[in-house]
Amino acid sequence: MDAELTSFAQAAGTTLVTLMTTEAWQHARDSFTRMWQRWQPERAQDISRALDVSQEEVLRAHSADDQEMLGELRMQWVGYLRRLLLSDPEAIEDLRTLLSEFSPHADASAPSVTQHGTASGRARIYQAGRDMHINER
């Protein structure tokens, strides 16, 4: 169970840090704070402040394309979430529900991308749901 919990905390931490750069951030922040309030009320205020500080750091790192800092921030939140889940395993369902609320499939305004490609011979196909940079020489 510990490996599964760690894997779930990693996915949740990554999602949380990603949300910090989106328009959904304020709602996500409030939801994460409420989750901590339910499971560890004595830590909720500190977590709320940490979320605010982390979001500022994520935005700076994102604009500077500082992948190392973004990785450190993801790991920080993986740690917070893992400790929460280890001390209160029942919080897993709360966190699962919270994350599903912010998944791309839950957002009706998120564009849907479907791609199909067929190539034959020496043909090449390049597909992307967003930006793509190709440097052929």
XYZ file of N, CA, C and O in Angstrom:
548
model
N 0.816 -1.201 0.000
C 0.000 0.000 0.000
C 0.855 1.258 0.000
O 0.475 2.257 -0.579
N 2.017 1.198 0.641
C 2.863 2.392 0.711
C 3.326 2.841 -0.672
O 3.344 4.030 -0.951
N 3.694 1.898 -1.536
C 4.120 2.264 -2.894
C 2.952 2.870 -3.671
O 3.122 3.845 -4.411
N 1.775 2.309 -3.486
C 0.581 2.829 -4.159
C 0.246 4.229 -3.639
O -0.074 5.128 -4.408
N 0.354 4.408 -2.340
C 0.096 5.712 -1.727
C 1.101 6.749 -2.225
O 0.736 7.869 -2.564
N 2.366 6.358 -2.301
C 3.405 7.262 -2.789
C 3.151 7.650 -4.236
O 3.271 8.818 -4.610
N 2.780 6.681 -5.046
C 2.488 6.947 -6.456
C 1.300 7.905 -6.584
O 1.331 8.848 -7.395
N 0.279 7.687 -5.779
C -0.893 8.574 -5.800
C -0.509 9.975 -5.340
O -0.915 10.974 -5.943
N 0.300 10.078 -4.293
C 0.746 11.388 -3.801
C 1.575 12.099 -4.866
O 1.480 13.326 -5.015
N 2.381 11.357 -5.636
C 3.175 11.974 -6.701
C 2.270 12.554 -7.784
O 2.478 13.681 -8.242
N 1.279 11.798 -8.168
C 0.341 12.295 -9.186
C -0.423 13.502 -8.666
O -0.605 14.498 -9.383
N -0.844 13.452 -7.406
C -1.601 14.559 -6.823
C -0.734 15.807 -6.683
O -1.182 16.921 -6.964
N 0.519 15.643 -6.253
C 1.428 16.781 -6.114
C 1.706 17.439 -7.452
O 1.741 18.669 -7.562
N 1.895 16.630 -8.472
C 2.129 17.151 -9.821
C 0.904 17.921 -10.310
O 1.020 19.018 -10.860
N -0.275 17.355 -10.089
C -1.506 18.028 -10.494
C -1.682 19.342 -9.755
O -2.030 20.361 -10.349
N -1.408 19.332 -8.455
C -1.545 20.548 -7.658
C -0.642 21.659 -8.181
O -1.084 22.792 -8.375
N 0.615 21.345 -8.441
C 1.554 22.359 -8.935
C 1.131 22.835 -10.327
O 1.216 24.031 -10.632
N 0.634 21.952 -11.144
C 0.138 22.343 -12.469
C -1.046 23.294 -12.338
O -1.140 24.286 -13.069
N -1.938 23.003 -11.402
C -3.107 23.865 -11.194
C -2.716 25.277 -10.783
O -3.460 26.220 -11.023
N -1.552 25.428 -10.184
C -1.109 26.739 -9.716
C -0.902 27.729 -10.857
O -0.814 28.935 -10.628
N -0.833 27.243 -12.087
C -0.621 28.115 -13.247
C -1.894 28.305 -14.068
O -1.838 28.865 -15.155
N -3.019 27.846 -13.547
C -4.258 27.892 -14.322
C -5.264 28.861 -13.730
O -5.118 29.329 -12.603
N -6.300 29.123 -14.496
C -7.391 29.971 -14.026
C -8.186 29.303 -12.915
O -8.886 29.971 -12.161
N -8.075 28.009 -12.799
C -8.804 27.259 -11.772
C -8.088 27.300 -10.421
O -8.575 26.730 -9.445
N -6.948 28.004 -10.346
C -6.136 27.947 -9.146
C -6.879 28.364 -7.879
O -6.804 27.682 -6.865
N -7.565 29.471 -7.884
C -8.194 29.954 -6.643
C -9.181 28.921 -6.107
O -9.210 28.639 -4.912
N -9.959 28.344 -6.992
C -10.916 27.305 -6.581
C -10.167 26.066 -6.066
O -10.541 25.488 -5.041
N -9.106 25.693 -6.769
C -8.305 24.534 -6.340
C -7.671 24.800 -4.981
O -7.695 23.946 -4.087
N -7.127 25.988 -4.796
C -6.497 26.362 -3.527
C -7.486 26.249 -2.379
O -7.191 25.678 -1.335
N -8.679 26.806 -2.590
C -9.703 26.741 -1.557
C -10.110 25.301 -1.259
O -10.316 24.931 -0.102
N -10.202 24.482 -2.287
C -10.579 23.074 -2.107
C -9.511 22.305 -1.336
O -9.821 21.508 -0.444
N -8.245 22.530 -1.670
C -7.164 21.847 -0.949
C -7.115 22.308 0.509
O -6.900 21.509 1.412
N -7.328 23.593 0.732
C -7.334 24.109 2.107
C -8.475 23.474 2.909
O -8.281 23.066 4.058
N -9.658 23.370 2.304
C -10.793 22.734 2.991
C -10.494 21.273 3.298
O -10.865 20.765 4.355
N -9.814 20.586 2.373
C -9.472 19.185 2.625
C -8.576 19.087 3.856
O -8.789 18.250 4.732
N -7.571 19.948 3.926
C -6.685 19.922 5.101
C -7.470 20.290 6.362
O -7.220 19.740 7.426
N -8.400 21.213 6.234
C -9.214 21.614 7.382
C -10.004 20.418 7.921
O -10.140 20.271 9.136
N -10.495 19.570 7.041
C -11.244 18.382 7.473
C -10.350 17.368 8.178
O -10.741 16.761 9.160
N -9.143 17.139 7.635
C -8.315 16.039 8.115
C -7.262 16.447 9.133
O -6.907 15.665 10.002
N -6.739 17.657 9.001
C -5.721 18.134 9.939
C -5.949 19.626 10.198
O -5.190 20.472 9.727
N -7.008 19.948 10.927
C -7.362 21.355 11.111
C -6.246 22.196 11.733
O -6.138 23.387 11.433
N -5.403 21.579 12.521
C -4.309 22.325 13.147
C -3.255 22.765 12.130
O -2.480 23.680 12.399
N -3.219 22.156 10.966
C -2.242 22.501 9.927
C -2.834 23.307 8.785
O -2.112 23.788 7.917
N -4.142 23.451 8.743
C -4.810 24.049 7.583
C -4.327 25.460 7.287
O -4.104 25.812 6.123
N -4.153 26.268 8.295
C -3.712 27.650 8.065
C -2.290 27.689 7.493
O -2.002 28.460 6.574
N -1.405 26.839 8.026
C -0.034 26.776 7.499
C -0.028 26.285 6.053
O 0.722 26.802 5.218
N -0.857 25.303 5.759
C -0.945 24.782 4.387
C -1.483 25.863 3.457
O -0.982 26.034 2.339
N -2.466 26.616 3.904
C -3.022 27.698 3.090
C -1.942 28.715 2.726
O -1.831 29.138 1.566
N -1.135 29.087 3.709
C -0.030 30.022 3.433
C 1.000 29.388 2.495
O 1.511 30.043 1.595
N 1.304 28.114 2.718
C 2.270 27.421 1.861
C 1.770 27.346 0.419
O 2.561 27.461 -0.523
N 0.464 27.162 0.240
C -0.102 27.146 -1.114
C 0.102 28.494 -1.800
O 0.484 28.562 -2.968
N -0.122 29.582 -1.067
C 0.061 30.924 -1.640
C 1.516 31.168 -2.029
O 1.804 31.658 -3.126
N 2.430 30.823 -1.128
C 3.862 31.012 -1.398
C 4.293 30.154 -2.586
O 5.001 30.618 -3.487
N 3.850 28.900 -2.591
C 4.227 27.996 -3.684
C 3.709 28.488 -5.020
O 4.408 28.402 -6.031
N 2.491 29.023 -5.036
C 1.951 29.500 -6.300
C 2.793 30.644 -6.857
O 3.085 30.680 -8.049
N 3.227 31.544 -5.993
C 4.106 32.629 -6.441
C 5.410 32.064 -7.002
O 5.890 32.516 -8.043
N 5.974 31.083 -6.315
C 7.226 30.470 -6.768
C 7.030 29.715 -8.077
O 7.883 29.752 -8.967
N 5.904 29.031 -8.203
C 5.615 28.289 -9.437
C 5.493 29.255 -10.611
O 6.030 29.002 -11.696
N 4.799 30.356 -10.415
C 4.647 31.326 -11.507
C 5.996 31.905 -11.927
O 6.263 32.058 -13.127
N 6.856 32.210 -10.950
C 8.197 32.719 -11.291
C 9.004 31.654 -12.032
O 9.652 31.935 -13.035
N 8.977 30.434 -11.511
C 9.731 29.348 -12.148
C 9.188 29.058 -13.541
O 9.953 28.802 -14.471
N 7.886 29.111 -13.679
C 7.261 28.839 -14.977
C 7.682 29.899 -15.994
O 8.051 29.569 -17.124
N 7.643 31.167 -15.592
C 8.006 32.223 -16.546
C 9.502 32.194 -16.876
O 9.903 32.604 -17.962
N 10.329 31.701 -15.956
C 11.773 31.598 -16.203
C 12.149 30.244 -16.809
O 13.322 29.982 -17.053
N 11.147 29.400 -17.038
C 11.366 28.036 -17.535
C 12.388 27.296 -16.660
O 13.264 26.604 -17.158
N 12.248 27.456 -15.342
C 13.141 26.825 -14.371
C 12.558 25.467 -13.974
O 11.832 25.339 -12.982
N 12.869 24.450 -14.769
C 12.329 23.113 -14.545
C 12.804 22.501 -13.233
O 12.083 21.736 -12.598
N 14.012 22.847 -12.829
C 14.534 22.321 -11.569
C 13.691 22.818 -10.395
O 13.321 22.044 -9.509
N 13.382 24.110 -10.388
C 12.546 24.662 -9.314
C 11.150 24.061 -9.348
O 10.584 23.722 -8.307
N 10.577 23.912 -10.530
C 9.251 23.305 -10.639
C 9.273 21.880 -10.092
O 8.349 21.463 -9.389
N 10.337 21.145 -10.378
C 10.472 19.797 -9.847
C 10.569 19.784 -8.328
O 9.968 18.943 -7.658
N 11.306 20.740 -7.780
C 11.428 20.837 -6.317
C 10.078 21.163 -5.687
O 9.726 20.596 -4.640
N 9.319 22.049 -6.304
C 8.005 22.400 -5.767
C 7.040 21.222 -5.856
O 6.258 20.982 -4.922
N 7.109 20.469 -6.947
C 6.277 19.261 -7.049
C 6.615 18.295 -5.925
O 5.723 17.764 -5.261
N 7.908 18.080 -5.689
C 8.325 17.149 -4.636
C 7.909 17.651 -3.255
O 7.549 16.849 -2.389
N 7.955 18.950 -3.042
C 7.510 19.508 -1.766
C 6.048 19.144 -1.506
O 5.702 18.681 -0.422
N 5.204 19.330 -2.530
C 3.783 19.037 -2.351
C 3.498 17.543 -2.328
O 2.568 17.091 -1.654
N 4.303 16.759 -3.024
C 4.185 15.296 -2.901
C 4.416 14.919 -1.441
O 3.676 14.107 -0.865
N 5.427 15.516 -0.823
C 5.721 15.231 0.579
C 4.586 15.621 1.507
O 4.194 14.851 2.393
N 4.045 16.832 1.323
C 2.920 17.265 2.157
C 1.744 16.300 2.023
O 1.135 15.892 3.012
N 1.420 15.969 0.770
C 0.270 15.100 0.525
C 0.513 13.680 1.044
O -0.374 13.061 1.637
N 1.718 13.177 0.845
C 2.038 11.829 1.321
C 1.919 11.753 2.840
O 1.346 10.813 3.382
N 2.433 12.770 3.535
C 2.324 12.775 4.999
C 0.872 12.855 5.456
O 0.478 12.198 6.421
N 0.061 13.650 4.754
C -1.359 13.719 5.078
C -2.005 12.350 4.920
O -2.726 11.883 5.804
N -1.728 11.696 3.799
C -2.360 10.408 3.517
C -1.851 9.308 4.446
O -2.607 8.397 4.797
N -0.592 9.376 4.842
C -0.067 8.383 5.788
C -0.700 8.540 7.167
O -1.001 7.548 7.835
N -0.907 9.782 7.589
C -1.481 9.990 8.918
C -3.002 9.815 8.919
O -3.576 9.460 9.940
N -3.641 10.039 7.789
C -5.100 9.920 7.681
C -5.452 9.213 6.371
O -5.867 9.865 5.409
N -5.313 7.881 6.310
C -5.557 7.159 5.050
C -6.961 7.367 4.477
O -7.156 7.250 3.269
N -7.920 7.701 5.333
C -9.277 7.941 4.828
C -9.341 9.185 3.941
O -10.291 9.371 3.189
N -8.338 10.035 4.017
C -8.303 11.253 3.194
C -8.069 10.933 1.716
O -8.256 11.799 0.861
N -7.666 9.707 1.422
C -7.408 9.326 0.026
C -8.637 9.568 -0.846
O -8.534 10.121 -1.939
N -9.806 9.168 -0.356
C -11.023 9.348 -1.161
C -11.346 10.827 -1.359
O -11.784 11.226 -2.430
N -11.129 11.630 -0.317
C -11.322 13.086 -0.460
C -10.412 13.645 -1.537
O -10.837 14.431 -2.387
N -9.146 13.247 -1.488
C -8.174 13.749 -2.459
C -8.504 13.243 -3.856
O -8.431 13.997 -4.828
N -8.919 11.999 -3.968
C -9.300 11.437 -5.271
C -10.473 12.226 -5.867
O -10.471 12.582 -7.044
N -11.459 12.523 -5.039
C -12.624 13.297 -5.489
C -12.216 14.704 -5.900
O -12.644 15.213 -6.939
N -11.380 15.318 -5.080
C -10.910 16.671 -5.367
C -10.166 16.706 -6.702
O -10.403 17.584 -7.531
N -9.273 15.752 -6.926
C -8.505 15.733 -8.175
C -9.393 15.496 -9.385
O -9.171 16.080 -10.449
N -10.405 14.651 -9.233
C -11.298 14.379 -10.368
C -12.075 15.630 -10.755
O -12.415 15.828 -11.916
N -12.317 16.492 -9.771
C -13.001 17.749 -10.051
C -12.179 18.644 -10.977
O -12.722 19.419 -11.753
N -10.860 18.514 -10.893
C -9.986 19.382 -11.684
C -9.364 18.665 -12.876
O -8.514 19.234 -13.556
N -9.795 17.450 -13.145
C -9.249 16.735 -14.301
C -9.772 17.377 -15.579
O -10.846 17.978 -15.589
N -9.023 17.262 -16.666
C -9.466 17.875 -17.927
C -10.839 17.380 -18.361
O -11.600 18.105 -18.967
N -11.185 16.142 -18.004
C -12.477 15.588 -18.418
C -13.633 16.217 -17.642
O -14.756 16.227 -18.102
N -13.352 16.737 -16.446
C -14.402 17.351 -15.637
C -14.698 18.778 -16.080
O -15.714 19.335 -15.733
N -13.820 19.370 -16.858
C -13.979 20.756 -17.292
C -14.605 20.784 -18.683
O -13.946 20.504 -19.670
N -15.860 21.128 -18.748
C -16.562 21.132 -20.030
C -16.008 22.170 -20.989
O -16.170 22.052 -22.196
N -15.344 23.204 -20.471
C -14.806 24.238 -21.350
C -13.449 23.860 -21.931
O -12.941 24.531 -22.807
N -12.849 22.779 -21.421
C -11.547 22.349 -21.933
C -11.735 21.751 -23.323
O -12.652 20.971 -23.551
N -10.877 22.130 -24.251
C -11.017 21.582 -25.602
C -10.675 20.104 -25.626
O -9.815 19.640 -24.891
N -11.375 19.389 -26.457
C -11.125 17.973 -26.634
C -10.292 17.798 -27.896
O -10.558 18.433 -28.913
N -9.287 16.961 -27.832
C -8.415 16.739 -28.976
C -8.463 15.267 -29.341
O -8.229 14.402 -28.500
N -8.793 14.995 -30.584
C -8.760 13.634 -31.114
C -7.903 13.674 -32.360
O -8.108 14.525 -33.230
N -6.937 12.762 -32.436
C -6.045 12.768 -33.581
C -6.013 11.382 -34.218
O -6.055 10.372 -33.517
N -5.921 11.384 -35.517
C -5.782 10.149 -36.280
C -4.721 10.410 -37.344
O -4.686 11.483 -37.935
N -3.880 9.454 -37.562
C -2.865 9.621 -38.590
C -2.572 8.296 -39.266
O -2.566 7.249 -38.621
N -2.336 8.351 -40.538
C -1.975 7.162 -41.303
C -0.801 7.527 -42.199
O -0.833 8.554 -42.866
N 0.203 6.701 -42.166
C 1.373 6.955 -43.007
C 1.728 5.678 -43.745
O 1.451 4.580 -43.281
N 2.345 5.848 -44.879
C 2.833 4.680 -45.613
C 4.153 5.051 -46.276
O 4.469 6.234 -46.444
N 4.908 4.046 -46.587
C 6.194 4.293 -47.220
C 7.113 5.071 -46.295
O 7.277 4.750 -45.139
N 7.662 6.159 -46.826
C 8.601 6.971 -46.051
C 7.942 8.231 -45.488
O 8.626 9.168 -45.105
N 6.643 8.235 -45.427
C 5.914 9.410 -44.940
C 6.146 9.602 -43.445
O 6.440 8.665 -42.716
N 5.996 10.830 -43.013
C 6.094 11.171 -41.588
C 4.815 11.870 -41.165
O 4.241 12.642 -41.928
N 4.432 11.610 -39.946
C 3.267 12.288 -39.382
C 3.707 12.956 -38.094
O 4.367 12.341 -37.261
N 3.356 14.209 -37.951
C 3.627 14.956 -36.727
C 2.283 15.414 -36.177
O 1.538 16.084 -36.887
N 1.995 15.062 -34.936
C 0.741 15.467 -34.323
C 1.015 16.026 -32.932
O 1.903 15.537 -32.239
N 0.237 17.010 -32.574
C 0.376 17.582 -31.229
C -0.957 18.157 -30.800
O -1.720 18.656 -31.624
N -1.203 18.068 -29.518
C -2.405 18.669 -28.951
C -2.195 20.140 -28.645
O -3.132 20.870 -28.409
N -0.931 20.537 -28.639
C -0.569 21.940 -28.385
C 0.647 22.283 -29.204
O 0.769 21.873 -30.340
N 1.579 22.992 -28.609
C 2.770 23.449 -29.320
C 3.625 22.283 -29.787
O 3.746 21.274 -29.097
N 4.225 22.468 -30.945
C 5.147 21.472 -31.465
C 6.286 22.212 -32.160
O 6.049 23.154 -32.902
N 7.485 21.779 -31.860
C 8.660 22.374 -32.487
C 9.446 21.251 -33.149
O 9.831 20.303 -32.472
N 9.674 21.379 -34.431
C 10.381 20.344 -35.181
C 11.596 20.978 -35.831
O 11.492 21.983 -36.543
N 12.739 20.381 -35.582
C 13.978 20.856 -36.195
C 14.564 19.708 -37.011
O 15.166 18.802 -36.467
N 14.342 19.743 -38.306
C 14.898 18.712 -39.182
C 16.051 19.300 -39.954
O 16.010 20.434 -40.390
N 17.056 18.510 -40.130
C 18.222 18.966 -40.898
C 18.524 18.013 -41.988
O 18.328 16.895 -41.994
